[in-house]
XYZ file of C-alpha atoms in Angstrom:
476
model
C 44.110 -27.500 -22.151
C 47.782 -27.946 -20.739
C 50.864 -26.010 -21.610
C 53.108 -28.231 -23.763
C 55.987 -29.874 -21.816
C 58.540 -27.011 -22.682
C 56.855 -24.680 -20.408
C 58.278 -26.592 -17.184
C 61.647 -26.604 -18.718
C 61.914 -22.945 -19.337
C 60.717 -21.936 -15.620
C 62.419 -18.762 -14.702
C 62.575 -16.380 -11.615
C 58.777 -15.556 -11.524
C 59.642 -11.677 -10.247
C 62.141 -11.593 -12.842
C 59.084 -12.453 -15.640
C 57.150 -9.983 -14.014
C 59.665 -7.341 -14.181
C 60.579 -7.563 -17.920
C 56.991 -8.231 -18.934
C 55.765 -5.175 -17.096
C 58.747 -3.192 -18.663
C 57.617 -3.931 -21.879
C 53.753 -3.276 -21.127
C 54.524 0.076 -19.402
C 56.095 1.219 -22.388
C 53.046 0.564 -24.332
C 50.761 2.593 -21.856
C 53.246 5.456 -21.442
C 52.848 6.015 -25.116
C 49.232 6.962 -24.924
C 49.541 9.859 -22.473
C 52.987 10.894 -23.679
C 51.737 11.264 -27.029
C 48.888 13.346 -25.744
C 51.043 15.494 -23.813
C 53.040 16.200 -27.048
C 50.106 16.894 -29.301
C 50.401 20.627 -29.215
C 53.804 20.733 -30.121
C 53.287 18.213 -32.904
C 50.422 20.352 -34.097
C 52.415 23.547 -34.031
C 55.263 21.986 -35.991
C 53.337 20.063 -38.590
C 50.049 22.340 -38.824
C 47.637 19.595 -37.568
C 43.978 20.541 -38.277
C 41.179 19.822 -35.635
C 40.292 16.344 -37.089
C 44.013 15.567 -37.655
C 44.737 16.199 -34.072
C 42.123 13.925 -32.935
C 43.282 11.196 -35.352
C 46.741 11.598 -34.068
C 45.917 11.017 -30.521
C 43.389 7.924 -31.405
C 45.360 6.072 -34.016
C 47.567 4.299 -31.567
C 44.701 3.022 -29.342
C 42.682 2.345 -32.467
C 45.288 -0.084 -33.853
C 45.733 -1.649 -30.497
C 42.025 -2.253 -29.996
C 41.471 -3.508 -33.362
C 44.518 -5.980 -33.529
C 44.746 -7.213 -30.046
C 41.957 -9.828 -29.508
C 43.788 -12.252 -31.766
C 47.341 -11.617 -30.263
C 46.634 -13.672 -27.085
C 45.810 -16.850 -29.075
C 48.840 -16.038 -31.535
C 50.723 -16.212 -28.269
C 49.386 -19.438 -27.234
C 50.229 -21.019 -30.892
C 53.665 -19.388 -31.589
C 55.118 -19.054 -28.054
C 54.138 -15.947 -25.480
C 57.814 -14.776 -25.470
C 58.164 -14.724 -29.188
C 54.892 -13.002 -29.833
C 55.902 -10.471 -27.000
C 59.304 -9.796 -28.204
C 57.784 -9.155 -31.983
C 55.512 -6.880 -30.486
C 58.413 -4.820 -28.793
C 60.343 -4.959 -32.055
C 57.328 -3.459 -34.058
C 56.516 -0.725 -31.232
C 60.359 0.456 -31.562
C 59.902 0.472 -35.442
C 56.652 2.532 -34.995
C 58.437 5.024 -32.582
C 61.262 5.500 -35.303
C 58.785 6.501 -37.879
C 56.792 8.825 -35.621
C 60.075 10.352 -34.354
C 61.189 11.026 -37.967
C 57.841 11.999 -39.152
C 57.687 15.336 -41.264
C 53.812 15.236 -41.910
C 50.584 14.545 -40.254
C 50.312 11.331 -42.397
C 53.442 10.011 -41.468
C 52.795 10.546 -37.567
C 49.484 8.860 -37.753
C 51.144 6.105 -39.570
C 53.684 5.841 -37.049
C 51.043 5.752 -34.183
C 49.456 2.954 -36.183
C 52.471 0.917 -36.171
C 53.068 1.611 -32.571
C 49.646 0.366 -31.675
C 50.003 -2.835 -33.613
C 53.026 -3.650 -31.889
C 51.430 -2.793 -28.673
C 48.638 -5.308 -29.340
C 51.144 -8.065 -29.454
C 53.028 -6.954 -26.226
C 50.033 -6.255 -24.075
C 47.970 -9.287 -23.633
C 50.890 -11.658 -23.879
C 52.848 -9.785 -21.302
C 49.677 -10.420 -19.015
C 49.818 -14.111 -19.813
C 53.525 -14.228 -19.082
C 52.950 -12.549 -15.786
C 49.811 -14.945 -14.735
C 51.601 -18.013 -15.897
C 54.801 -17.397 -13.946
C 53.051 -18.541 -10.746
C 50.998 -21.504 -9.825
C 49.730 -20.375 -6.301
C 46.667 -18.388 -6.856
C 47.432 -15.668 -4.368
C 50.800 -14.899 -5.727
C 49.185 -15.043 -9.259
C 46.386 -12.731 -8.198
C 49.409 -10.178 -6.672
C 51.555 -10.433 -9.760
C 48.451 -9.539 -12.101
C 47.555 -6.751 -9.783
C 51.334 -5.527 -10.178
C 50.819 -5.785 -13.892
C 47.669 -3.760 -13.926
C 49.133 -1.201 -11.460
C 52.176 -0.747 -13.795
C 50.043 -0.154 -16.940
C 48.313 2.784 -14.864
C 51.670 4.084 -13.767
C 52.586 4.175 -17.590
C 49.519 6.292 -18.196
C 50.340 8.467 -15.242
C 53.990 9.086 -15.865
C 53.580 9.729 -19.614
C 52.817 13.757 -19.328
C 55.653 14.253 -16.895
C 58.055 12.243 -19.078
C 57.000 14.076 -22.289
C 56.995 17.431 -20.597
C 60.467 17.053 -19.390
C 61.797 16.030 -22.662
C 59.591 18.782 -24.423
C 61.152 21.314 -22.017
C 64.617 20.351 -23.558
C 63.942 19.190 -26.869
C 61.694 18.728 -29.673
C 58.720 16.571 -29.733
C 60.547 13.997 -31.735
C 62.556 13.094 -28.526
C 59.406 11.960 -26.614
C 59.153 8.816 -29.227
C 62.908 7.891 -28.853
C 61.853 6.761 -25.247
C 60.184 3.865 -26.722
C 63.147 2.895 -28.882
C 65.336 2.773 -25.803
C 62.993 0.858 -23.618
C 62.401 -1.587 -26.575
C 66.140 -2.288 -26.677
C 66.397 -3.096 -23.110
C 63.185 -5.272 -23.182
C 64.604 -7.286 -26.251
C 68.046 -7.770 -24.567
C 66.454 -9.100 -21.402
C 63.542 -11.076 -22.722
C 65.582 -14.505 -23.838
C 67.261 -14.557 -20.305
C 64.010 -13.818 -18.011
C 60.895 -14.965 -19.921
C 59.857 -18.500 -20.571
C 57.966 -19.345 -23.980
C 54.996 -21.426 -23.151
C 52.777 -22.371 -25.962
C 49.243 -23.813 -25.638
C 48.797 -26.851 -27.941
C 45.641 -26.913 -30.320
C 45.708 -23.190 -30.244
C 44.628 -21.498 -33.530
C 43.927 -18.018 -34.719
C 40.263 -17.409 -35.819
C 40.955 -15.123 -38.944
C 37.218 -14.337 -39.976
C 36.192 -13.421 -36.296
C 39.704 -11.295 -36.178
C 39.025 -9.452 -39.385
C 35.433 -8.675 -38.369
C 36.222 -7.512 -34.887
C 39.007 -5.441 -36.369
C 36.533 -3.762 -38.949
C 34.069 -3.147 -36.028
C 36.561 -1.308 -33.815
C 37.790 0.552 -36.478
C 34.258 1.668 -38.020
C 33.258 2.698 -34.531
C 36.112 5.159 -34.192
C 35.642 6.496 -37.798
C 32.030 7.165 -37.094
C 32.785 9.062 -33.863
C 35.482 11.288 -35.534
C 34.145 11.940 -38.801
C 30.532 12.155 -37.233
C 31.885 14.994 -35.171
C 33.587 16.846 -38.235
C 31.030 16.549 -40.870
C 27.662 15.311 -38.929
C 26.538 11.951 -38.180
C 24.207 12.089 -41.265
C 27.006 12.927 -43.622
C 27.905 9.959 -46.144
C 31.070 8.586 -44.457
C 30.051 8.647 -40.895
C 26.795 6.830 -42.268
C 28.543 4.195 -43.919
C 30.884 3.709 -41.240
C 28.454 3.158 -38.645
C 26.383 0.600 -41.037
C 29.629 -1.073 -41.447
C 30.384 -1.302 -37.746
C 26.972 -2.767 -37.370
C 27.534 -5.271 -39.782
C 30.829 -6.506 -38.744
C 29.761 -6.696 -35.150
C 26.796 -8.651 -36.112
C 28.945 -10.872 -38.260
C 31.595 -11.342 -35.484
C 28.819 -12.615 -33.183
C 27.569 -14.982 -35.949
C 31.048 -16.457 -36.713
C 32.004 -16.832 -33.204
C 29.182 -18.740 -32.126
C 30.023 -21.280 -34.841
C 33.652 -21.269 -34.827
C 35.641 -24.255 -33.564
C 38.302 -21.958 -32.168
C 36.546 -18.633 -31.382
C 38.149 -15.428 -30.167
C 35.756 -14.950 -27.543
C 33.479 -17.467 -26.080
C 30.440 -15.480 -25.068
C 29.713 -17.476 -21.807
C 31.858 -14.925 -20.336
C 28.652 -12.814 -20.345
C 26.751 -15.158 -17.991
C 29.059 -13.949 -15.286
C 27.996 -10.587 -13.957
C 31.453 -9.865 -12.023
C 33.083 -10.242 -15.304
C 30.817 -8.246 -17.354
C 31.016 -5.218 -14.708
C 34.764 -5.498 -14.543
C 35.041 -5.194 -18.420
C 32.490 -2.505 -18.543
C 34.414 -0.316 -15.710
C 37.666 -1.161 -17.375
C 36.618 0.480 -20.571
C 35.300 3.373 -19.035
C 38.289 3.951 -16.757
C 40.662 4.250 -19.728
C 38.012 6.321 -21.602
C 38.164 8.674 -18.563
C 41.843 8.606 -18.041
C 42.917 9.368 -21.805
C 40.058 11.687 -22.641
C 40.413 13.677 -19.638
C 44.232 13.892 -20.083
C 43.513 15.034 -23.517
C 41.076 17.781 -22.503
C 43.452 18.878 -19.594
C 46.344 19.063 -22.381
C 44.173 21.276 -24.829
C 42.968 23.553 -21.847
C 46.540 24.033 -20.220
C 48.365 24.330 -23.350
C 46.060 26.047 -25.801
C 43.876 28.088 -23.688
C 46.098 28.727 -20.562
C 49.488 29.037 -22.419
C 51.413 26.611 -20.231
C 54.361 24.583 -21.551
C 54.310 20.789 -21.759
C 56.538 20.615 -18.853
C 54.271 22.863 -16.687
C 51.336 21.258 -17.946
C 52.807 17.646 -16.730
C 53.653 19.390 -13.357
C 50.158 20.412 -13.135
C 48.812 17.180 -13.592
C 50.874 15.501 -10.954
C 48.026 15.502 -8.313
C 46.135 13.306 -10.780
C 49.160 10.730 -11.269
C 50.365 10.957 -7.815
C 46.941 9.968 -6.433
C 46.551 7.306 -8.953
C 49.866 5.730 -7.932
C 49.350 5.849 -4.235
C 45.689 4.547 -4.537
C 46.272 1.949 -7.227
C 49.135 0.584 -5.083
C 46.305 -0.042 -2.295
C 43.501 -1.074 -4.632
C 44.162 -4.937 -4.035
C 43.944 -4.502 -0.151
C 40.807 -2.379 -0.533
C 39.192 -5.044 -2.846
C 40.160 -7.579 -0.306
C 38.622 -5.725 2.679
C 35.657 -4.095 0.995
C 34.850 -6.140 -1.798
C 34.697 -5.654 -5.777
C 31.282 -3.802 -5.611
C 32.369 -1.252 -2.971
C 35.507 -0.570 -4.661
C 34.260 0.007 -8.042
C 31.388 2.022 -7.013
C 33.567 4.063 -4.999
C 36.174 4.483 -7.812
C 33.491 5.525 -10.312
C 31.834 8.089 -7.736
C 35.428 9.586 -6.972
C 36.313 10.009 -10.503
C 32.638 11.420 -11.514
C 33.198 13.819 -8.583
C 36.385 14.943 -9.868
C 35.314 15.536 -13.211
C 32.561 17.714 -11.889
C 34.989 19.812 -9.822
C 37.107 20.397 -12.665
C 33.928 21.486 -14.835
C 33.635 24.065 -12.052
C 37.207 25.284 -11.903
C 37.097 28.415 -13.686
C 39.857 30.426 -11.550
C 42.639 29.429 -9.615
C 44.362 25.927 -9.487
C 43.358 24.883 -6.105
C 40.032 23.771 -7.395
C 41.606 22.177 -10.521
C 44.293 20.251 -8.470
C 41.224 19.120 -6.154
C 39.558 17.552 -9.268
C 42.690 15.815 -10.336
C 43.245 14.185 -7.102
C 39.572 13.023 -7.089
C 39.874 11.616 -10.670
C 43.369 10.036 -9.946
C 42.188 8.391 -6.515
C 39.135 7.238 -8.497
C 40.946 5.486 -11.257
C 43.421 4.068 -8.937
C 40.357 2.113 -7.848
C 39.182 0.867 -11.185
C 42.221 0.178 -13.481
C 44.134 -2.712 -11.440
C 41.192 -4.338 -9.935
C 39.237 -4.584 -12.921
C 41.891 -6.606 -14.929
C 42.396 -8.792 -11.766
C 38.741 -9.688 -11.623
C 38.653 -10.707 -15.426
C 41.790 -12.766 -15.423
C 41.599 -14.259 -11.869
C 38.260 -15.854 -12.712
C 39.859 -18.060 -15.501
C 42.465 -20.975 -15.466
C 46.075 -20.306 -16.498
C 45.750 -21.755 -20.004
C 43.190 -19.295 -20.629
C 45.079 -16.026 -19.332
C 46.271 -15.177 -22.905
C 42.799 -14.801 -24.250
C 41.441 -13.316 -21.021
C 44.166 -10.617 -21.226
C 43.358 -10.107 -24.962
C 39.643 -9.441 -24.171
C 40.194 -7.145 -21.168
C 42.993 -5.274 -23.317
C 40.572 -4.994 -26.080
C 37.790 -3.426 -23.960
C 40.148 -0.959 -22.296
C 41.863 0.049 -25.623
C 38.347 0.627 -27.064
C 37.879 3.103 -24.108
C 41.095 4.431 -24.858
C 40.404 5.152 -28.550
C 36.924 6.517 -27.611
C 38.131 8.679 -24.920
C 40.231 10.536 -27.086
C 37.882 10.623 -30.196
C 34.596 11.179 -28.392
C 35.883 13.901 -25.914
C 38.106 15.475 -28.676
C 35.331 15.285 -31.243
C 32.829 17.007 -28.484
C 35.269 19.995 -28.027
C 36.037 20.336 -31.737
C 32.153 20.165 -32.561
C 31.251 22.787 -29.745
C 33.827 25.264 -30.595
C 31.853 27.067 -33.096
C 28.826 27.374 -30.743
C 31.435 29.181 -28.273
C 32.587 31.510 -30.704
C 35.829 29.576 -31.087
C 36.582 29.716 -27.061
C 38.280 26.765 -25.854
C 37.376 26.602 -22.266
C 33.625 26.349 -22.469
C 34.034 23.559 -25.170
C 36.451 21.564 -22.890
C 33.976 22.116 -20.205
C 31.369 20.750 -22.441
C 33.713 17.562 -23.090
C 33.745 17.044 -19.160
C 29.992 17.036 -18.868
C 29.848 14.376 -21.593
C 32.547 12.304 -19.369
C 30.848 12.883 -16.224
C 27.386 11.423 -17.960
C 29.233 8.384 -19.321
C 30.696 7.678 -16.002
C 27.388 8.195 -13.942
C 25.640 5.575 -16.497
C 28.512 2.849 -15.822
C 28.025 3.478 -12.065
C 24.579 2.853 -12.133
C 25.017 -0.255 -14.445
C 27.891 -1.559 -12.225
C 25.781 -1.148 -9.101
C 23.172 -3.490 -10.601
C 25.624 -6.021 -11.987
C 27.389 -6.496 -8.861
C 24.480 -6.712 -6.717
C 25.000 -9.477 -3.944
C 24.168 -13.053 -5.342
C 23.063 -16.011 -3.209
C 26.114 -17.985 -4.616
C 29.607 -17.195 -6.204
C 30.467 -19.138 -9.776
C 33.575 -21.166 -9.467
C 36.477 -20.239 -11.571
C 36.132 -21.300 -15.060
C 38.603 -23.761 -17.133
C 38.865 -24.275 -20.647
C 37.478 -27.955 -20.059
C 34.257 -26.315 -18.205
C 32.898 -24.562 -21.245
C 33.335 -25.529 -24.996
C 31.383 -22.677 -25.657
C 31.860 -21.044 -22.316
C 34.056 -18.064 -20.867
C 37.003 -17.263 -22.890
C 39.175 -19.284 -25.157
């Protein structure tokens, strides 16, 4: 399915396209960990309870994950720059709502609006970056830059938030998004093309069912941790999740314009990449939440001091992620992802055993950061690099959905473990956080084993997929 003829007429400097698209996307990932770092200040100011704390840390990622699946198709239909700009404007609006919030409900509402905007920004920024290059190698390099920038946004969030919180109130943290949104909106008309893919449409029933399934899953986890999984609300949410997921599969198999073509699951490399992409963001955001709670609540460090103590994680991540593409080229995807998962597991276990002194804690952060640096960028490149340019919008939406489901579950699952285990430890936070770390390690180990199986050597490697190859095939 070709781009429409206006795409060629709108050619821009490809690396300028990458710069502006990545700036908008980096804002959407920086918001995740910046919000986590500001949680303690928000909770103290607005009196957040344990469940409200978990919802505040999860609402952004929940909205992003629930809405992102159709935004790639929307960009193909209405124009990728147009939808990217709309998402940037919505993020700016959500940042204003959050920054001016005076109640827990207002903060959560602002986070939902921010997430809805990010759902429009992230997959379309990826599609713009991938579509800026025709040469496969340069395209792969650009996708790697995009993926690395997403992780850099996650990595610098705690430091940026800590520095701002040291000088001002938590409200100022969200005004950063407003400033970045203004810059991106001003630069987009000059830097970005606005390609469309004729014949695309938005699968409304599929999108609605996917949204319901993702939202129901997070409600099940959060409310189950609060009231027990046999209570009416989590039981009904779990039932609704199962029905929505089953309905989504049934609708997509019959849809003329499905959100996802399930042929993607025939490719073991794509399945492994998506699985690892989800658990990488689960780990990053969940561990950031646990570390923030431990440092600020249990150890009494300020937000700036907490962000500084997380520097070993962020520096290790930035350094290793910049080398990840070369590592994949030399060692292969299987060895790279296995090493990344193993390093992250080891780091989590070191953090679990770090009871006194900062040295062991710093070593754990280095291992986690290095491991995640080998996971986040390569998984995106593996999924998007396996499809033709006209499919990158939808491929980006799929990988972003998986990553943001991981993000939403990282905060909600591990946060719920901590709040659920607090009574068992007499209200002591540190042992409850350590229980959360054990859950994270168990999840990572399971994914490590699954990835080793999925990426075992095969006799032949499948060719890249195009839209023409698969009427019910990989991604649409």
